[in-house]
Amino acid sequence: MKRVILKYGIIFLLTVHIFGQTGQDEVRISAKIGDNVLFVGNSIKFEKKQEFDDILFNEVMPACLEYRDPDDEKHKLNQKAFDKWRIFRPTEMNEDSTWTFIFMADPFIEGANYLITNPLIQKYGEKGADEVFERWSNCFKGGQSVFVVQQSEY
């Protein structure tokens, strides 16, 4: 129960921090009232923070950004989704000595591909994708926490 409250508290504080900032040159809020927003919390082992960061930014994200879905309509949805995708690096360690990287789709685009499997296979082939995914998976302590929430008027 304490872990669930902590997770929801982290997501809430992050959301307030992101949406409550003022005085910025560019406000990156995209969701309109009633739109869905996706948050994914990635609980990363203490000693795997830099490895996860390297895999994410040097292998996974390039594969996702270069991915070409064979279906033109799906490809357009994917491009629209990644245009609104944001990634947050942790600045502090969690109480359990893990690090939480947060992904945010603002707004969540229904029908878009948010999974990394196909982009990895397309870029690195089946064997290369398995190798990247295995290293990626070994960084996690537990798994991912996924939240789809609705943008309110605040």
Tab-separated table of N, CA and C in Angstrom:
chain	number	residue	atom	x	y	z
A	1	MET	N	0.825	-1.193	0.000
A	1	MET	CA	0.000	0.000	0.000
A	1	MET	C	0.867	1.254	0.000
A	2	LYS	N	1.926	1.250	0.829
A	2	LYS	CA	2.818	2.397	0.915
A	2	LYS	C	3.473	2.673	-0.443
A	3	ARG	N	3.842	1.597	-1.163
A	3	ARG	CA	4.485	1.734	-2.475
A	3	ARG	C	3.527	2.365	-3.492
A	4	VAL	N	2.255	1.954	-3.451
A	4	VAL	CA	1.251	2.504	-4.371
A	4	VAL	C	1.056	3.992	-4.101
A	5	ILE	N	0.962	4.353	-2.823
A	5	ILE	CA	0.797	5.764	-2.462
A	5	ILE	C	2.011	6.562	-2.915
A	6	LEU	N	3.210	5.992	-2.717
A	6	LEU	CA	4.431	6.667	-3.144
A	6	LEU	C	4.433	6.890	-4.652
A	7	LYS	N	4.060	5.858	-5.419
A	7	LYS	CA	4.030	5.986	-6.883
A	7	LYS	C	3.056	7.076	-7.318
A	8	TYR	N	1.822	7.018	-6.772
A	8	TYR	CA	0.839	8.028	-7.143
A	8	TYR	C	1.283	9.419	-6.711
A	9	GLY	N	1.928	9.496	-5.562
A	9	GLY	CA	2.443	10.778	-5.089
A	9	GLY	C	3.502	11.335	-6.014
A	10	ILE	N	4.418	10.474	-6.475
A	10	ILE	CA	5.467	10.902	-7.407
A	10	ILE	C	4.848	11.393	-8.700
A	11	ILE	N	3.909	10.623	-9.240
A	11	ILE	CA	3.253	11.021	-10.498
A	11	ILE	C	2.532	12.348	-10.299
A	12	PHE	N	1.813	12.510	-9.171
A	12	PHE	CA	1.103	13.753	-8.917
A	12	PHE	C	2.059	14.931	-8.819
A	13	LEU	N	3.132	14.777	-8.042
A	13	LEU	CA	4.086	15.875	-7.885
A	13	LEU	C	4.751	16.232	-9.208
A	14	LEU	N	5.096	15.221	-9.997
A	14	LEU	CA	5.694	15.474	-11.299
A	14	LEU	C	4.712	16.234	-12.185
A	15	THR	N	3.467	15.817	-12.163
A	15	THR	CA	2.450	16.471	-12.993
A	15	THR	C	2.272	17.928	-12.568
A	16	VAL	N	2.180	18.165	-11.269
A	16	VAL	CA	2.047	19.539	-10.780
A	16	VAL	C	3.260	20.364	-11.187
A	17	HIS	N	4.454	19.776	-11.055
A	17	HIS	CA	5.679	20.479	-11.423
A	17	HIS	C	5.694	20.832	-12.907
A	18	ILE	N	5.336	19.868	-13.734
A	18	ILE	CA	5.370	20.086	-15.188
A	18	ILE	C	4.342	21.127	-15.607
A	19	PHE	N	3.110	20.959	-15.143
A	19	PHE	CA	2.044	21.816	-15.610
A	19	PHE	C	1.930	23.115	-14.827
A	20	GLY	N	2.577	23.205	-13.682
A	20	GLY	CA	2.459	24.385	-12.853
A	20	GLY	C	3.552	25.409	-13.076
A	21	GLN	N	4.489	25.127	-13.975
A	21	GLN	CA	5.584	26.061	-14.196
A	21	GLN	C	5.098	27.282	-14.968
A	22	THR	N	5.630	28.429	-14.588
A	22	THR	CA	5.286	29.662	-15.291
A	22	THR	C	6.564	30.368	-15.684
A	23	GLY	N	6.434	31.324	-16.570
A	23	GLY	CA	7.585	32.119	-16.959
A	23	GLY	C	8.505	31.429	-17.950
A	24	GLN	N	8.065	30.337	-18.534
A	24	GLN	CA	8.893	29.651	-19.512
A	24	GLN	C	8.615	30.222	-20.898
A	25	ASP	N	9.625	30.167	-21.751
A	25	ASP	CA	9.448	30.638	-23.114
A	25	ASP	C	8.476	29.756	-23.888
A	26	GLU	N	8.524	28.461	-23.626
A	26	GLU	CA	7.668	27.533	-24.355
A	26	GLU	C	6.956	26.633	-23.365
A	27	VAL	N	5.642	26.645	-23.380
A	27	VAL	CA	4.859	25.748	-22.548
A	27	VAL	C	4.527	24.546	-23.410
A	28	ARG	N	4.881	23.364	-22.924
A	28	ARG	CA	4.739	22.163	-23.748
A	28	ARG	C	3.506	21.354	-23.414
A	29	ILE	N	2.496	21.970	-22.831
A	29	ILE	CA	1.256	21.254	-22.576
A	29	ILE	C	0.531	21.121	-23.906
A	30	SER	N	0.231	19.897	-24.274
A	30	SER	CA	-0.431	19.666	-25.549
A	30	SER	C	-1.862	19.196	-25.379
A	31	ALA	N	-2.107	18.381	-24.335
A	31	ALA	CA	-3.434	17.813	-24.147
A	31	ALA	C	-4.448	18.910	-23.865
A	32	LYS	N	-5.592	18.738	-24.445
A	32	LYS	CA	-6.709	19.640	-24.180
A	32	LYS	C	-7.579	18.991	-23.098
A	33	ILE	N	-8.417	19.766	-22.462
A	33	ILE	CA	-9.294	19.233	-21.423
A	33	ILE	C	-10.034	18.021	-21.967
A	34	GLY	N	-9.950	16.925	-21.230
A	34	GLY	CA	-10.620	15.688	-21.632
A	34	GLY	C	-9.735	14.722	-22.403
A	35	ASP	N	-8.593	15.190	-22.920
A	35	ASP	CA	-7.660	14.296	-23.627
A	35	ASP	C	-6.965	13.380	-22.634
A	36	ASN	N	-6.605	12.206	-23.102
A	36	ASN	CA	-5.821	11.286	-22.280
A	36	ASN	C	-4.342	11.621	-22.374
A	37	VAL	N	-3.636	11.429	-21.265
A	37	VAL	CA	-2.188	11.611	-21.176
A	37	VAL	C	-1.629	10.319	-20.582
A	38	LEU	N	-0.523	9.859	-21.126
A	38	LEU	CA	0.111	8.624	-20.668
A	38	LEU	C	1.369	8.950	-19.879
A	39	PHE	N	1.495	8.356	-18.690
A	39	PHE	CA	2.722	8.428	-17.898
A	39	PHE	C	3.234	7.004	-17.721
A	40	VAL	N	4.530	6.813	-17.933
A	40	VAL	CA	5.146	5.510	-17.688
A	40	VAL	C	6.322	5.736	-16.748
A	41	GLY	N	6.252	5.127	-15.580
A	41	GLY	CA	7.348	5.196	-14.618
A	41	GLY	C	8.213	3.956	-14.752
A	42	ASN	N	9.513	4.153	-14.906
A	42	ASN	CA	10.458	3.055	-15.080
A	42	ASN	C	11.363	2.998	-13.856
A	43	SER	N	11.208	1.976	-13.049
A	43	SER	CA	11.993	1.814	-11.830
A	43	SER	C	13.293	1.084	-12.183
A	44	ILE	N	14.402	1.814	-12.106
A	44	ILE	CA	15.698	1.318	-12.570
A	44	ILE	C	16.616	1.039	-11.377
A	45	LYS	N	17.317	-0.102	-11.439
A	45	LYS	CA	18.249	-0.487	-10.378
A	45	LYS	C	19.298	0.597	-10.174
A	46	PHE	N	19.733	0.731	-8.926
A	46	PHE	CA	20.698	1.756	-8.560
A	46	PHE	C	21.918	1.760	-9.490
A	47	GLU	N	22.529	0.609	-9.672
A	47	GLU	CA	23.777	0.513	-10.437
A	47	GLU	C	23.566	0.529	-11.948
A	48	LYS	N	22.316	0.575	-12.398
A	48	LYS	CA	22.021	0.503	-13.835
A	48	LYS	C	21.548	1.834	-14.421
A	49	LYS	N	21.565	2.894	-13.623
A	49	LYS	CA	21.043	4.187	-14.097
A	49	LYS	C	21.726	4.653	-15.383
A	50	GLN	N	23.051	4.691	-15.409
A	50	GLN	CA	23.766	5.192	-16.586
A	50	GLN	C	23.600	4.248	-17.780
A	51	GLU	N	23.606	2.952	-17.514
A	51	GLU	CA	23.412	1.986	-18.599
A	51	GLU	C	22.031	2.152	-19.224
A	52	PHE	N	21.004	2.303	-18.385
A	52	PHE	CA	19.655	2.506	-18.898
A	52	PHE	C	19.580	3.790	-19.720
A	53	ASP	N	20.153	4.861	-19.203
A	53	ASP	CA	20.172	6.146	-19.898
A	53	ASP	C	20.837	5.992	-21.272
A	54	ASP	N	21.972	5.313	-21.311
A	54	ASP	CA	22.686	5.099	-22.579
A	54	ASP	C	21.857	4.284	-23.570
A	55	ILE	N	21.258	3.194	-23.097
A	55	ILE	CA	20.433	2.358	-23.974
A	55	ILE	C	19.245	3.157	-24.483
A	56	LEU	N	18.589	3.873	-23.574
A	56	LEU	CA	17.401	4.650	-23.936
A	56	LEU	C	17.708	5.695	-25.003
A	57	PHE	N	18.739	6.515	-24.762
A	57	PHE	CA	18.981	7.652	-25.646
A	57	PHE	C	19.857	7.333	-26.864
A	58	ASN	N	20.641	6.267	-26.783
A	58	ASN	CA	21.540	5.945	-27.898
A	58	ASN	C	21.079	4.770	-28.759
A	59	GLU	N	20.125	3.984	-28.250
A	59	GLU	CA	19.660	2.828	-29.019
A	59	GLU	C	18.145	2.800	-29.198
A	60	VAL	N	17.403	2.915	-28.083
A	60	VAL	CA	15.947	2.792	-28.156
A	60	VAL	C	15.308	3.992	-28.856
A	61	MET	N	15.598	5.190	-28.396
A	61	MET	CA	14.953	6.360	-29.007
A	61	MET	C	15.333	6.555	-30.472
A	62	PRO	N	16.598	6.378	-30.866
A	62	PRO	CA	16.882	6.462	-32.306
A	62	PRO	C	16.075	5.444	-33.117
A	63	ALA	N	15.926	4.225	-32.593
A	63	ALA	CA	15.137	3.211	-33.301
A	63	ALA	C	13.675	3.652	-33.410
A	64	CYS	N	13.133	4.199	-32.322
A	64	CYS	CA	11.736	4.646	-32.347
A	64	CYS	C	11.529	5.821	-33.299
A	65	LEU	N	12.450	6.761	-33.280
A	65	LEU	CA	12.312	7.946	-34.135
A	65	LEU	C	12.504	7.622	-35.617
A	66	GLU	N	13.299	6.598	-35.924
A	66	GLU	CA	13.537	6.193	-37.313
A	66	GLU	C	12.524	5.169	-37.810
A	67	TYR	N	11.710	4.644	-36.909
A	67	TYR	CA	10.792	3.562	-37.260
A	67	TYR	C	9.802	4.000	-38.337
A	68	ARG	N	9.645	3.139	-39.333
A	68	ARG	CA	8.673	3.378	-40.415
A	68	ARG	C	7.683	2.231	-40.408
A	69	ASP	N	6.484	2.494	-39.900
A	69	ASP	CA	5.444	1.474	-39.907
A	69	ASP	C	5.000	1.235	-41.346
A	70	PRO	N	4.810	-0.021	-41.739
A	70	PRO	CA	4.387	-0.304	-43.115
A	70	PRO	C	2.998	0.249	-43.455
A	71	ASP	N	2.168	0.463	-42.450
A	71	ASP	CA	0.848	1.040	-42.659
A	71	ASP	C	0.967	2.563	-42.585
A	72	ASP	N	0.635	3.261	-43.670
A	72	ASP	CA	0.808	4.717	-43.732
A	72	ASP	C	0.032	5.462	-42.646
A	73	GLU	N	-1.203	5.036	-42.377
A	73	GLU	CA	-2.005	5.708	-41.352
A	73	GLU	C	-1.391	5.517	-39.966
A	74	LYS	N	-0.958	4.295	-39.687
A	74	LYS	CA	-0.307	4.003	-38.396
A	74	LYS	C	1.003	4.795	-38.284
A	75	HIS	N	1.725	4.906	-39.394
A	75	HIS	CA	2.973	5.669	-39.389
A	75	HIS	C	2.725	7.135	-39.031
A	76	LYS	N	1.657	7.709	-39.583
A	76	LYS	CA	1.314	9.105	-39.254
A	76	LYS	C	0.975	9.258	-37.767
A	77	LEU	N	0.240	8.280	-37.227
A	77	LEU	CA	-0.083	8.320	-35.802
A	77	LEU	C	1.185	8.225	-34.953
A	78	ASN	N	2.107	7.345	-35.357
A	78	ASN	CA	3.367	7.183	-34.624
A	78	ASN	C	4.184	8.471	-34.636
A	79	GLN	N	4.265	9.117	-35.788
A	79	GLN	CA	5.012	10.373	-35.876
A	79	GLN	C	4.384	11.441	-34.996
A	80	LYS	N	3.070	11.516	-35.011
A	80	LYS	CA	2.354	12.488	-34.180
A	80	LYS	C	2.610	12.196	-32.700
A	81	ALA	N	2.609	10.922	-32.335
A	81	ALA	CA	2.833	10.529	-30.939
A	81	ALA	C	4.240	10.894	-30.486
A	82	PHE	N	5.246	10.584	-31.288
A	82	PHE	CA	6.614	10.860	-30.866
A	82	PHE	C	6.938	12.345	-30.895
A	83	ASP	N	6.169	13.120	-31.636
A	83	ASP	CA	6.337	14.569	-31.611
A	83	ASP	C	5.920	15.136	-30.250
A	84	LYS	N	5.033	14.427	-29.570
A	84	LYS	CA	4.507	14.878	-28.272
A	84	LYS	C	5.079	14.083	-27.103
A	85	TRP	N	6.047	13.220	-27.357
A	85	TRP	CA	6.649	12.351	-26.347
A	85	TRP	C	7.693	13.119	-25.554
A	86	ARG	N	7.709	12.934	-24.247
A	86	ARG	CA	8.725	13.574	-23.412
A	86	ARG	C	9.306	12.539	-22.462
A	87	ILE	N	10.578	12.699	-22.150
A	87	ILE	CA	11.266	11.789	-21.243
A	87	ILE	C	11.917	12.619	-20.148
A	88	PHE	N	11.756	12.169	-18.917
A	88	PHE	CA	12.307	12.859	-17.765
A	88	PHE	C	13.326	11.966	-17.074
A	89	ARG	N	14.521	12.489	-16.890
A	89	ARG	CA	15.576	11.772	-16.161
A	89	ARG	C	15.410	12.051	-14.665
A	90	PRO	N	15.745	11.062	-13.839
A	90	PRO	CA	15.659	11.297	-12.395
A	90	PRO	C	16.765	12.231	-11.918
A	91	THR	N	16.443	13.042	-10.940
A	91	THR	CA	17.448	13.924	-10.331
A	91	THR	C	17.803	13.464	-8.922
A	92	GLU	N	16.960	12.603	-8.364
A	92	GLU	CA	17.210	12.069	-7.030
A	92	GLU	C	16.873	10.583	-7.016
A	93	MET	N	17.593	9.862	-6.185
A	93	MET	CA	17.350	8.444	-6.006
A	93	MET	C	16.099	8.252	-5.135
A	94	ASN	N	15.356	7.183	-5.391
A	94	ASN	CA	14.198	6.837	-4.566
A	94	ASN	C	14.659	6.249	-3.237
A	95	GLU	N	13.746	6.167	-2.266
A	95	GLU	CA	14.076	5.611	-0.948
A	95	GLU	C	14.605	4.185	-1.027
A	96	ASP	N	14.153	3.423	-2.032
A	96	ASP	CA	14.589	2.024	-2.167
A	96	ASP	C	15.856	1.897	-3.019
A	97	SER	N	16.540	3.003	-3.246
A	97	SER	CA	17.791	3.060	-4.018
A	97	SER	C	17.607	2.769	-5.501
A	98	THR	N	16.418	2.985	-6.006
A	98	THR	CA	16.187	2.886	-7.450
A	98	THR	C	16.100	4.295	-8.023
A	99	TRP	N	16.097	4.362	-9.333
A	99	TRP	CA	15.938	5.617	-10.065
A	99	TRP	C	14.675	5.504	-10.896
A	100	THR	N	13.898	6.568	-11.014
A	100	THR	CA	12.675	6.527	-11.810
A	100	THR	C	12.795	7.469	-13.002
A	101	PHE	N	12.832	6.875	-14.186
A	101	PHE	CA	12.737	7.621	-15.436
A	101	PHE	C	11.257	7.653	-15.790
A	102	ILE	N	10.759	8.807	-16.213
A	102	ILE	CA	9.339	8.930	-16.541
A	102	ILE	C	9.187	9.325	-18.000
A	103	PHE	N	8.317	8.586	-18.680
A	103	PHE	CA	7.956	8.890	-20.059
A	103	PHE	C	6.552	9.484	-20.024
A	104	MET	N	6.322	10.443	-20.898
A	104	MET	CA	5.016	11.097	-20.935
A	104	MET	C	4.583	11.297	-22.375
A	105	ALA	N	3.390	10.851	-22.691
A	105	ALA	CA	2.777	11.097	-23.996
A	105	ALA	C	1.671	12.118	-23.763
A	106	ASP	N	1.865	13.332	-24.276
A	106	ASP	CA	0.975	14.453	-23.991
A	106	ASP	C	0.545	15.122	-25.287
A	107	PRO	N	-0.589	14.712	-25.839
A	107	PRO	CA	-1.565	13.753	-25.343
A	107	PRO	C	-1.222	12.325	-25.786
A	108	PHE	N	-1.931	11.368	-25.208
A	108	PHE	CA	-1.836	9.974	-25.627
A	108	PHE	C	-2.593	9.851	-26.944
A	109	ILE	N	-1.911	9.348	-27.976
A	109	ILE	CA	-2.525	9.211	-29.301
A	109	ILE	C	-3.036	7.780	-29.458
A	110	GLU	N	-4.344	7.633	-29.434
A	110	GLU	CA	-4.962	6.313	-29.578
A	110	GLU	C	-4.572	5.697	-30.927
A	111	GLY	N	-4.128	4.451	-30.885
A	111	GLY	CA	-3.751	3.746	-32.106
A	111	GLY	C	-2.279	3.858	-32.471
A	112	ALA	N	-1.547	4.763	-31.808
A	112	ALA	CA	-0.107	4.897	-32.081
A	112	ALA	C	0.650	3.769	-31.381
A	113	ASN	N	1.848	3.478	-31.863
A	113	ASN	CA	2.682	2.432	-31.285
A	113	ASN	C	3.608	3.046	-30.232
A	114	TYR	N	3.406	2.675	-28.972
A	114	TYR	CA	4.273	3.147	-27.897
A	114	TYR	C	5.214	2.039	-27.416
A	115	LEU	N	5.199	0.903	-28.093
A	115	LEU	CA	6.065	-0.215	-27.728
A	115	LEU	C	7.373	-0.130	-28.508
A	116	ILE	N	8.447	-0.672	-27.937
A	116	ILE	CA	9.759	-0.545	-28.582
A	116	ILE	C	10.133	-1.751	-29.441
A	117	THR	N	9.362	-2.816	-29.392
A	117	THR	CA	9.731	-4.059	-30.071
A	117	THR	C	9.929	-3.884	-31.570
A	118	ASN	N	8.907	-3.428	-32.278
A	118	ASN	CA	9.010	-3.295	-33.745
A	118	ASN	C	10.096	-2.312	-34.181
A	119	PRO	N	10.208	-1.144	-33.532
A	119	PRO	CA	11.307	-0.254	-33.911
A	119	PRO	C	12.690	-0.885	-33.723
A	120	LEU	N	12.883	-1.625	-32.622
A	120	LEU	CA	14.170	-2.275	-32.400
A	120	LEU	C	14.454	-3.327	-33.467
A	121	ILE	N	13.447	-4.126	-33.809
A	121	ILE	CA	13.627	-5.166	-34.834
A	121	ILE	C	13.940	-4.529	-36.180
A	122	GLN	N	13.210	-3.464	-36.531
A	122	GLN	CA	13.449	-2.814	-37.817
A	122	GLN	C	14.858	-2.245	-37.902
A	123	LYS	N	15.366	-1.669	-36.816
A	123	LYS	CA	16.682	-1.036	-36.842
A	123	LYS	C	17.830	-2.039	-36.673
A	124	TYR	N	17.663	-3.003	-35.771
A	124	TYR	CA	18.785	-3.875	-35.405
A	124	TYR	C	18.628	-5.325	-35.838
A	125	GLY	N	17.493	-5.674	-36.465
A	125	GLY	CA	17.234	-7.068	-36.802
A	125	GLY	C	16.767	-7.816	-35.560
A	126	GLU	N	16.276	-9.023	-35.776
A	126	GLU	CA	15.708	-9.825	-34.679
A	126	GLU	C	16.736	-10.083	-33.565
A	127	LYS	N	17.914	-10.543	-33.934
A	127	LYS	CA	18.941	-10.881	-32.948
A	127	LYS	C	19.442	-9.626	-32.213
A	128	GLY	N	19.696	-8.557	-32.943
A	128	GLY	CA	20.152	-7.311	-32.334
A	128	GLY	C	19.103	-6.718	-31.410
A	129	ALA	N	17.833	-6.800	-31.823
A	129	ALA	CA	16.737	-6.290	-30.995
A	129	ALA	C	16.633	-7.082	-29.694
A	130	ASP	N	16.775	-8.395	-29.784
A	130	ASP	CA	16.747	-9.227	-28.577
A	130	ASP	C	17.859	-8.832	-27.621
A	131	GLU	N	19.037	-8.550	-28.151
A	131	GLU	CA	20.189	-8.184	-27.328
A	131	GLU	C	19.943	-6.833	-26.637
A	132	VAL	N	19.454	-5.857	-27.387
A	132	VAL	CA	19.165	-4.540	-26.804
A	132	VAL	C	18.069	-4.679	-25.748
A	133	PHE	N	17.008	-5.416	-26.070
A	133	PHE	CA	15.891	-5.564	-25.142
A	133	PHE	C	16.319	-6.299	-23.868
A	134	GLU	N	17.212	-7.278	-23.989
A	134	GLU	CA	17.693	-7.990	-22.805
A	134	GLU	C	18.480	-7.055	-21.889
A	135	ARG	N	19.368	-6.251	-22.467
A	135	ARG	CA	20.120	-5.285	-21.656
A	135	ARG	C	19.184	-4.265	-21.023
A	136	TRP	N	18.203	-3.781	-21.805
A	136	TRP	CA	17.189	-2.833	-21.329
A	136	TRP	C	16.429	-3.446	-20.143
A	137	SER	N	15.951	-4.670	-20.309
A	137	SER	CA	15.156	-5.342	-19.274
A	137	SER	C	15.955	-5.585	-18.004
A	138	ASN	N	17.238	-5.864	-18.139
A	138	ASN	CA	18.079	-6.128	-16.975
A	138	ASN	C	18.312	-4.889	-16.114
A	139	CYS	N	17.964	-3.731	-16.608
A	139	CYS	CA	18.112	-2.485	-15.838
A	139	CYS	C	16.963	-2.267	-14.860
A	140	PHE	N	15.839	-2.932	-15.096
A	140	PHE	CA	14.638	-2.685	-14.296
A	140	PHE	C	14.662	-3.419	-12.967
A	141	LYS	N	14.149	-2.748	-11.949
A	141	LYS	CA	13.841	-3.401	-10.685
A	141	LYS	C	12.323	-3.394	-10.608
A	142	GLY	N	11.745	-4.528	-10.830
A	142	GLY	CA	10.292	-4.586	-10.932
A	142	GLY	C	9.918	-4.404	-12.388
A	143	GLY	N	9.126	-3.436	-12.665
A	143	GLY	CA	8.701	-3.219	-14.043
A	143	GLY	C	8.352	-1.770	-14.265
A	144	GLN	N	7.452	-1.576	-15.182
A	144	GLN	CA	6.994	-0.230	-15.493
A	144	GLN	C	5.641	-0.002	-14.821
A	145	SER	N	5.407	1.215	-14.389
A	145	SER	CA	4.098	1.628	-13.878
A	145	SER	C	3.475	2.506	-14.949
A	146	VAL	N	2.326	2.097	-15.440
A	146	VAL	CA	1.679	2.804	-16.544
A	146	VAL	C	0.385	3.430	-16.049
A	147	PHE	N	0.227	4.716	-16.353
A	147	PHE	CA	-0.969	5.452	-15.969
A	147	PHE	C	-1.500	6.196	-17.189
A	148	VAL	N	-2.766	5.985	-17.494
A	148	VAL	CA	-3.442	6.801	-18.498
A	148	VAL	C	-4.430	7.655	-17.714
A	149	VAL	N	-4.232	8.966	-17.790
A	149	VAL	CA	-5.061	9.904	-17.037
A	149	VAL	C	-5.688	10.903	-18.005
A	150	GLN	N	-6.679	11.622	-17.521
A	150	GLN	CA	-7.363	12.586	-18.370
A	150	GLN	C	-7.000	14.005	-17.953
A	151	GLN	N	-6.695	14.834	-18.927
A	151	GLN	CA	-6.368	16.238	-18.662
A	151	GLN	C	-7.595	16.947	-18.109
A	152	SER	N	-7.410	17.596	-16.970
A	152	SER	CA	-8.495	18.360	-16.360
A	152	SER	C	-8.399	19.822	-16.792
A	153	GLU	N	-9.261	20.631	-16.254
A	153	GLU	CA	-9.219	22.050	-16.580
A	153	GLU	C	-8.076	22.773	-15.878
A	154	TYR	N	-7.354	22.084	-14.987
A	154	TYR	CA	-6.218	22.700	-14.279
A	154	TYR	C	-4.929	22.032	-14.659
